[in-house]
Amino acid sequence: MSRMPDHVFLEDWDPKDPSVLQDQISAYDNMRRRCPVAHSEAMHWSLFRHADVVRALRDPRTYSNEVSTHLSVPNGIDPPLHSDYRDIVDPYFSQQRIDTFEPACREIAEGLIGKLPIDRAVEVMSELAQPFALQAQSAFLDWPAHLHEPLRQWTIRNREATLAQDAVATAAVAQEFDGYIRDLLETRRQATEPADDVTSRLLRERIRGRLLTDEEIVSILRNWTVGELTTIAACVGILVQYLAEHPNVQQQLRQMPTALPTAIDEILRIHPPLLTSRRKTTRSVTIGGKFLAAGSRVTLMWASANRDERAFDAPDEFQLDRNPDENLLYGLGIHVCPGAPLARLELRVIMEELLAYTEWFSPQTHQPPVRAMYPASGYFETWVALG
């Protein structure tokens, strides 16, 4: 096989083609069956099969996470420094901290759901999913309530800049967010008494004998917050829409609420909230019959791998007895999502409260959902009726 640099490969597909963006998950399913290791100008090498994605996740020495020009702690750091950062980050998501946060999380969910009307259709993303993600994350970080509206507006601008693929606007939005964090750091430093909130604790963290820099703290909080505000909101929309469209599953969970954690992971396997992540090869490899030179950029297709028929029999079917170890919802290997315990708590709580508040909910057939487009997944809008 000819060993050529990326730029001379023929394009196997176009991830930005309107037919792909219209229904990304179906398009990725088709690529997995047709061309499981595919090249494109936009995504370079894409891995669609579960086994190939797992191979990359289990070999971080070959598939490097250091792909961005911006500092990204800890997910954009390779070993051995990655382990030092994870030693700092992981305790913030310990089971004890998650258990302590549950009452506040439930209070937020109850407050939002209690305001939902029974007598009209509800737009899930704007009336529930996005406010919940914003308020829950702010509460977990002990951020002031006056940041809620600026952060809500920031998420809108961030989405618009990303969809428009406007590099200048994207950079400006990122700088704006970093400004919020730096202001918080300065406020915490000027406090007369040391606090024990997350931001204050990060100011006292040390790595290899020195305090974390402001740049490192901003990166950590950016990763936590941006992931929370976008991904958790997407998850809530996906879960509500799926249960609205599948009343048999909804009824099963009303009768068996202890199955919710497993059910949530399974629904989010069927309709993944995360589409892709990036890697870069540190050496030449052959995968799926394709030769990738050292330095090749690689896109892991989460939204395809978690629907691979080779790993999940009848992948579109909701099955509570699947092997959870195969589900890549929160990743695998050294870069598995540190915030997975928090995400699982939040999603369980919001769905418990919604099921408890309602006797049923169903889709609004005259207001079909509006699918999100790359790089987002889930829905921009989805309407349900509550009863």
Tab-separated table of C-alpha atoms in Angstrom, residues 21 31 41 53 95 113 124 130-131 137 157 204 232 235 250 257 292 298 306 313 320 336:
chain	number	residue	atom	x	y	z
A	21	LEU	CA	-25.529	17.070	8.832
A	31	MET	CA	-19.950	4.986	6.943
A	41	GLU	CA	-10.593	17.006	4.532
A	53	VAL	CA	-11.895	3.223	18.631
A	95	GLN	CA	-18.267	9.539	45.517
A	113	ILE	CA	-39.632	20.865	36.854
A	124	VAL	CA	-37.370	20.905	26.640
A	130	GLN	CA	-30.176	24.185	29.469
A	131	PRO	CA	-31.266	25.860	32.729
A	137	GLN	CA	-22.815	23.233	37.252
A	157	ARG	CA	-22.799	32.831	21.287
A	204	ARG	CA	-4.213	25.835	46.474
A	232	ILE	CA	-25.541	17.608	30.017
A	235	CYS	CA	-28.282	14.458	27.321
A	250	GLN	CA	-41.130	5.292	29.894
A	257	PRO	CA	-37.070	3.496	38.829
A	292	LEU	CA	-1.705	6.120	8.791
A	298	VAL	CA	-7.479	10.974	13.732
A	306	ASN	CA	-21.357	2.974	20.386
A	313	ASP	CA	-26.552	-6.752	18.888
A	320	LEU	CA	-31.141	-3.143	29.886
A	336	VAL	CA	-12.033	8.230	30.710
